[in-house]
GROMACS .gro file of N, CA and C in nm:
model
  312
    1MET      N    1   4.152  -0.496  -0.477
    1MET     CA    2   4.131  -0.354  -0.453
    1MET      C    3   4.098  -0.334  -0.305
    2THR      N    4   4.164  -0.241  -0.246
    2THR     CA    5   4.136  -0.212  -0.106
    2THR      C    6   4.079  -0.071  -0.093
    3VAL      N    7   3.996  -0.055   0.007
    3VAL     CA    8   3.936   0.074   0.035
    3VAL      C    9   4.016   0.138   0.147
    4THR      N   10   4.055   0.262   0.127
    4THR     CA   11   4.130   0.331   0.231
    4THR      C   12   4.038   0.425   0.308
    5ARG      N   13   4.084   0.466   0.423
    5ARG     CA   14   4.008   0.561   0.505
    5ARG      C   15   3.989   0.692   0.428
    6GLU      N   16   4.089   0.730   0.350
    6GLU     CA   17   4.079   0.852   0.270
    6GLU      C   18   3.970   0.840   0.163
    7ASP      N   19   3.956   0.717   0.104
    7ASP     CA   20   3.850   0.694   0.006
    7ASP      C   21   3.713   0.716   0.069
    8VAL      N   22   3.695   0.659   0.187
    8VAL     CA   23   3.566   0.672   0.257
    8VAL      C   24   3.538   0.818   0.290
    9LEU      N   25   3.637   0.889   0.341
    9LEU     CA   26   3.617   1.030   0.377
    9LEU      C   27   3.592   1.115   0.253
   10ARG      N   28   3.657   1.082   0.142
   10ARG     CA   29   3.636   1.159   0.018
   10ARG      C   30   3.494   1.137  -0.036
   11VAL      N   31   3.450   1.013  -0.038
   11VAL     CA   32   3.314   0.984  -0.085
   11VAL      C   33   3.212   1.048   0.009
   12ALA      N   34   3.236   1.043   0.137
   12ALA     CA   35   3.147   1.107   0.234
   12ALA      C   36   3.141   1.257   0.210
   13GLU      N   37   3.256   1.316   0.178
   13GLU     CA   38   3.260   1.460   0.150
   13GLU      C   39   3.181   1.492   0.023
   14LEU      N   40   3.199   1.411  -0.082
   14LEU     CA   41   3.126   1.433  -0.207
   14LEU      C   42   2.976   1.418  -0.188
   15ALA      N   43   2.936   1.322  -0.102
   15ALA     CA   44   2.794   1.299  -0.075
   15ALA      C   45   2.741   1.390   0.034
   16ARG      N   46   2.830   1.473   0.087
   16ARG     CA   47   2.794   1.566   0.195
   16ARG      C   48   2.738   1.494   0.317
   17LEU      N   49   2.809   1.387   0.354
   17LEU     CA   50   2.773   1.309   0.472
   17LEU      C   51   2.872   1.341   0.584
   18GLY      N   52   2.820   1.364   0.700
   18GLY     CA   53   2.906   1.387   0.815
   18GLY      C   54   2.943   1.256   0.881
   19ILE      N   55   3.067   1.214   0.869
   19ILE     CA   56   3.112   1.087   0.925
   19ILE      C   57   3.226   1.116   1.022
   20ASP      N   58   3.212   1.066   1.144
   20ASP     CA   59   3.320   1.086   1.242
   20ASP      C   60   3.431   0.982   1.219
   21ALA      N   61   3.541   0.996   1.290
   21ALA     CA   62   3.659   0.912   1.269
   21ALA      C   63   3.629   0.764   1.296
   22ALA      N   64   3.556   0.736   1.402
   22ALA     CA   65   3.526   0.596   1.435
   22ALA      C   66   3.440   0.532   1.328
   23ARG      N   67   3.342   0.605   1.280
   23ARG     CA   68   3.253   0.552   1.175
   23ARG      C   69   3.329   0.534   1.044
   24ALA      N   70   3.422   0.623   1.014
   24ALA     CA   71   3.502   0.612   0.891
   24ALA      C   72   3.585   0.485   0.894
   25ASP      N   73   3.644   0.453   1.009
   25ASP     CA   74   3.723   0.330   1.021
   25ASP      C   75   3.635   0.207   1.003
   26GLU      N   76   3.516   0.210   1.064
   26GLU     CA   77   3.423   0.098   1.053
   26GLU      C   78   3.378   0.079   0.908
   27LEU      N   79   3.343   0.188   0.841
   27LEU     CA   80   3.301   0.180   0.700
   27LEU      C   81   3.413   0.131   0.610
   28THR      N   82   3.535   0.172   0.640
   28THR     CA   83   3.650   0.126   0.561
   28THR      C   84   3.663  -0.025   0.569
   29ARG      N   85   3.651  -0.081   0.691
   29ARG     CA   86   3.659  -0.227   0.707
   29ARG      C   87   3.544  -0.297   0.635
   30GLU      N   88   3.422  -0.245   0.651
   30GLU     CA   89   3.306  -0.308   0.588
   30GLU      C   90   3.315  -0.306   0.436
   31LEU      N   91   3.351  -0.192   0.379
   31LEU     CA   92   3.361  -0.183   0.234
   31LEU      C   93   3.474  -0.270   0.180
   32ASP      N   94   3.583  -0.279   0.254
   32ASP     CA   95   3.694  -0.363   0.212
   32ASP      C   96   3.652  -0.511   0.213
   33LEU      N   97   3.575  -0.552   0.313
   33LEU     CA   98   3.523  -0.690   0.317
   33LEU      C   99   3.429  -0.718   0.201
   34ILE      N  100   3.344  -0.623   0.169
   34ILE     CA  101   3.250  -0.640   0.056
   34ILE      C  102   3.327  -0.657  -0.074
   35LEU      N  103   3.425  -0.572  -0.096
   35LEU     CA  104   3.503  -0.581  -0.220
   35LEU      C  105   3.586  -0.709  -0.225
   36SER      N  106   3.633  -0.756  -0.110
   36SER     CA  107   3.706  -0.884  -0.106
   36SER      C  108   3.613  -0.998  -0.145
   37HIS      N  109   3.490  -0.993  -0.097
   37HIS     CA  110   3.392  -1.096  -0.133
   37HIS      C  111   3.361  -1.091  -0.281
   38MET      N  112   3.348  -0.972  -0.337
   38MET     CA  113   3.322  -0.958  -0.481
   38MET      C  114   3.440  -1.015  -0.561
   39GLN      N  115   3.561  -0.998  -0.511
   39GLN     CA  116   3.679  -1.053  -0.578
   39GLN      C  117   3.672  -1.205  -0.582
   40VAL      N  118   3.629  -1.267  -0.473
   40VAL     CA  119   3.613  -1.413  -0.468
   40VAL      C  120   3.507  -1.456  -0.568
   41LEU      N  121   3.393  -1.385  -0.570
   41LEU     CA  122   3.285  -1.421  -0.662
   41LEU      C  123   3.325  -1.405  -0.808
   42SER      N  124   3.416  -1.313  -0.837
   42SER     CA  125   3.456  -1.291  -0.977
   42SER      C  126   3.533  -1.410  -1.032
   43HIS      N  127   3.583  -1.501  -0.947
   43HIS     CA  128   3.656  -1.619  -0.992
   43HIS      C  129   3.564  -1.736  -1.023
   44VAL      N  130   3.435  -1.724  -0.995
   44VAL     CA  131   3.341  -1.832  -1.023
   44VAL      C  132   3.315  -1.837  -1.173
   45ASP      N  133   3.326  -1.957  -1.231
   45ASP     CA  134   3.305  -1.974  -1.374
   45ASP      C  135   3.155  -1.977  -1.403
   46THR      N  136   3.107  -1.876  -1.471
   46THR     CA  137   2.965  -1.868  -1.508
   46THR      C  138   2.944  -1.881  -1.658
   47SER      N  139   3.046  -1.928  -1.729
   47SER     CA  140   3.037  -1.935  -1.875
   47SER      C  141   2.931  -2.034  -1.923
   48THR      N  142   2.900  -2.135  -1.842
   48THR     CA  143   2.801  -2.235  -1.884
   48THR      C  144   2.662  -2.207  -1.830
   49VAL      N  145   2.646  -2.101  -1.754
   49VAL     CA  146   2.516  -2.067  -1.696
   49VAL      C  147   2.439  -1.981  -1.796
   50PRO      N  148   2.316  -2.021  -1.831
   50PRO     CA  149   2.238  -1.937  -1.924
   50PRO      C  150   2.209  -1.800  -1.863
   51ILE      N  151   2.194  -1.702  -1.950
   51ILE     CA  152   2.171  -1.565  -1.905
   51ILE      C  153   2.043  -1.554  -1.824
   52THR      N  154   1.941  -1.632  -1.859
   52THR     CA  155   1.813  -1.623  -1.788
   52THR      C  156   1.800  -1.728  -1.680
   53ALA      N  157   1.911  -1.766  -1.618
   53ALA     CA  158   1.905  -1.868  -1.514
   53ALA      C  159   1.815  -1.821  -1.401
   54GLY      N  160   1.721  -1.908  -1.361
   54GLY     CA  161   1.630  -1.875  -1.253
   54GLY      C  162   1.500  -1.816  -1.302
   55VAL      N  163   1.497  -1.765  -1.423
   55VAL     CA  164   1.374  -1.706  -1.475
   55VAL      C  165   1.305  -1.804  -1.568
   56GLY      N  166   1.381  -1.876  -1.644
   56GLY     CA  167   1.325  -1.968  -1.741
   56GLY      C  168   1.312  -1.902  -1.876
   57ALA      N  169   1.296  -1.983  -1.978
   57ALA     CA  170   1.291  -1.930  -2.114
   57ALA      C  171   1.167  -1.847  -2.139
   58GLY      N  172   1.059  -1.876  -2.067
   58GLY     CA  173   0.933  -1.805  -2.091
   58GLY      C  174   0.919  -1.677  -2.011
   59GLY      N  175   1.017  -1.645  -1.929
   59GLY     CA  176   1.007  -1.525  -1.847
   59GLY      C  177   0.926  -1.549  -1.722
   60THR      N  178   0.896  -1.443  -1.653
   60THR     CA  179   0.820  -1.452  -1.530
   60THR      C  180   0.671  -1.464  -1.562
   61PRO      N  181   0.603  -1.566  -1.507
   61PRO     CA  182   0.459  -1.577  -1.535
   61PRO      C  183   0.383  -1.462  -1.469
   62LEU      N  184   0.287  -1.409  -1.541
   62LEU     CA  185   0.206  -1.298  -1.491
   62LEU      C  186   0.066  -1.348  -1.458
   63ARG      N  187   0.007  -1.290  -1.357
   63ARG     CA  188  -0.131  -1.325  -1.324
   63ARG      C  189  -0.224  -1.243  -1.412
   64PRO      N  190  -0.348  -1.287  -1.429
   64PRO     CA  191  -0.442  -1.207  -1.508
   64PRO      C  192  -0.471  -1.073  -1.438
   65ASP      N  193  -0.484  -0.970  -1.515
   65ASP     CA  194  -0.509  -0.837  -1.460
   65ASP      C  195  -0.660  -0.818  -1.445
   66VAL      N  196  -0.712  -0.863  -1.332
   66VAL     CA  197  -0.855  -0.851  -1.305
   66VAL      C  198  -0.874  -0.780  -1.172
   67GLY      N  199  -0.981  -0.706  -1.163
   67GLY     CA  200  -1.010  -0.634  -1.040
   67GLY      C  201  -1.086  -0.720  -0.942
   68VAL      N  202  -1.094  -0.670  -0.821
   68VAL     CA  203  -1.168  -0.737  -0.714
   68VAL      C  204  -1.300  -0.663  -0.697
   69PRO      N  205  -1.410  -0.734  -0.682
   69PRO     CA  206  -1.537  -0.663  -0.661
   69PRO      C  207  -1.529  -0.572  -0.539
   70CYS      N  208  -1.587  -0.453  -0.550
   70CYS     CA  209  -1.574  -0.355  -0.442
   70CYS      C  210  -1.667  -0.383  -0.324
   71GLY      N  211  -1.764  -0.469  -0.339
   71GLY     CA  212  -1.848  -0.506  -0.227
   71GLY      C  213  -1.968  -0.416  -0.205
   72ILE      N  214  -1.988  -0.316  -0.290
   72ILE     CA  215  -2.105  -0.229  -0.276
   72ILE      C  216  -2.222  -0.295  -0.349
   73ILE      N  217  -2.327  -0.320  -0.274
   73ILE     CA  218  -2.441  -0.391  -0.331
   73ILE      C  219  -2.530  -0.295  -0.410
   74SER      N  220  -2.555  -0.177  -0.356
   74SER     CA  221  -2.643  -0.082  -0.425
   74SER      C  222  -2.563   0.007  -0.519
   75THR      N  223  -2.631   0.087  -0.597
   75THR     CA  224  -2.565   0.178  -0.689
   75THR      C  225  -2.512   0.299  -0.613
   76PHE      N  226  -2.421   0.370  -0.676
   76PHE     CA  227  -2.367   0.490  -0.612
   76PHE      C  228  -2.476   0.595  -0.592
   77ALA      N  229  -2.570   0.602  -0.684
   77ALA     CA  230  -2.679   0.700  -0.671
   77ALA      C  231  -2.762   0.673  -0.546
   78ALA      N  232  -2.771   0.547  -0.506
   78ALA     CA  233  -2.851   0.512  -0.389
   78ALA      C  234  -2.784   0.557  -0.259
   79ILE      N  235  -2.653   0.571  -0.259
   79ILE     CA  236  -2.584   0.608  -0.135
   79ILE      C  237  -2.535   0.753  -0.136
   80ALA      N  238  -2.547   0.821  -0.250
   80ALA     CA  239  -2.500   0.960  -0.260
   80ALA      C  240  -2.604   1.055  -0.204
   81PRO      N  241  -2.561   1.162  -0.135
   81PRO     CA  242  -2.657   1.258  -0.085
   81PRO      C  243  -2.731   1.329  -0.198
   82SER      N  244  -2.661   1.356  -0.308
   82SER     CA  245  -2.725   1.423  -0.421
   82SER      C  246  -2.644   1.395  -0.547
   83MET      N  247  -2.717   1.370  -0.659
   83MET     CA  248  -2.651   1.346  -0.787
   83MET      C  249  -2.728   1.417  -0.897
   84ARG      N  250  -2.652   1.457  -1.002
   84ARG     CA  251  -2.715   1.515  -1.121
   84ARG      C  252  -2.635   1.470  -1.242
   85ASP      N  253  -2.701   1.415  -1.341
   85ASP     CA  254  -2.640   1.369  -1.465
   85ASP      C  255  -2.525   1.271  -1.440
   86GLY      N  256  -2.538   1.187  -1.338
   86GLY     CA  257  -2.436   1.087  -1.308
   86GLY      C  258  -2.319   1.138  -1.226
   87PHE      N  259  -2.323   1.265  -1.182
   87PHE     CA  260  -2.215   1.323  -1.102
   87PHE      C  261  -2.263   1.349  -0.961
   88PHE      N  262  -2.172   1.339  -0.865
   88PHE     CA  263  -2.203   1.373  -0.727
   88PHE      C  264  -2.214   1.524  -0.714
   89ILE      N  265  -2.313   1.571  -0.642
   89ILE     CA  266  -2.325   1.714  -0.611
   89ILE      C  267  -2.263   1.734  -0.474
   90VAL      N  268  -2.161   1.819  -0.471
   90VAL     CA  269  -2.087   1.843  -0.348
   90VAL      C  270  -2.117   1.985  -0.303
   91PRO      N  271  -2.152   2.003  -0.175
   91PRO     CA  272  -2.181   2.139  -0.128
   91PRO      C  273  -2.058   2.229  -0.139
   92ARG      N  274  -2.083   2.355  -0.170
   92ARG     CA  275  -1.975   2.453  -0.181
   92ARG      C  276  -1.913   2.473  -0.044
   93LEU      N  277  -1.781   2.488  -0.042
   93LEU     CA  278  -1.713   2.514   0.084
   93LEU      C  279  -1.741   2.657   0.128
   94ALA      N  280  -1.743   2.680   0.257
   94ALA     CA  281  -1.770   2.813   0.310
   94ALA      C  282  -1.663   2.912   0.270
   95THR      N  283  -1.544   2.865   0.239
   95THR     CA  284  -1.434   2.956   0.203
   95THR      C  285  -1.442   3.001   0.058
   96HIS      N  286  -1.527   2.939  -0.022
   96HIS     CA  287  -1.539   2.977  -0.163
   96HIS      C  288  -1.649   3.080  -0.181
   97GLU      N  289  -1.623   3.174  -0.267
   97GLU     CA  290  -1.724   3.278  -0.293
   97GLU      C  291  -1.828   3.226  -0.390
   98ASP      N  292  -1.948   3.273  -0.375
   98ASP     CA  293  -2.056   3.240  -0.468
   98ASP      C  294  -2.049   3.339  -0.584
   99PRO      N  295  -2.026   3.292  -0.710
   99PRO     CA  296  -2.012   3.385  -0.821
   99PRO      C  297  -2.135   3.474  -0.842
  100SER      N  298  -2.252   3.427  -0.803
  100SER     CA  299  -2.372   3.508  -0.823
  100SER      C  300  -2.376   3.625  -0.726
  101GLU      N  301  -2.302   3.619  -0.614
  101GLU     CA  302  -2.303   3.728  -0.517
  101GLU      C  303  -2.191   3.827  -0.538
  102SER      N  304  -2.096   3.798  -0.630
  102SER     CA  305  -1.980   3.887  -0.647
  102SER      C  306  -2.009   4.002  -0.740
  103GLY      N  307  -2.126   4.009  -0.800
  103GLY     CA  308  -2.163   4.119  -0.889
  103GLY      C  309  -2.107   4.102  -1.029
  104ALA      N  310  -2.059   3.985  -1.061
  104ALA     CA  311  -2.001   3.963  -1.194
  104ALA      C  312  -2.106   3.936  -1.298
   0.00000   0.00000   0.00000
């Protein structure tokens, strides 16, 4: 299978890519070389190669899913400016209205 300049320009048009004439010629050569290489690889006999070649029968080994200590020696309450019932108290932003002042 060969790639033509028209093929490259048509695909570029479908993908809405702006490709100039010089780049279209270069892409045509590159894609044609890739497909030629794939043609060579298609002649390699892989009938005796197991489907999981390179992975092994047991699959990819996984590491244990454990966390790394965060390195904080004291509790969060000790470093927080203010806490109530286990939650951080964050000051209201100046851009937010105070519901008690809106007359609601």
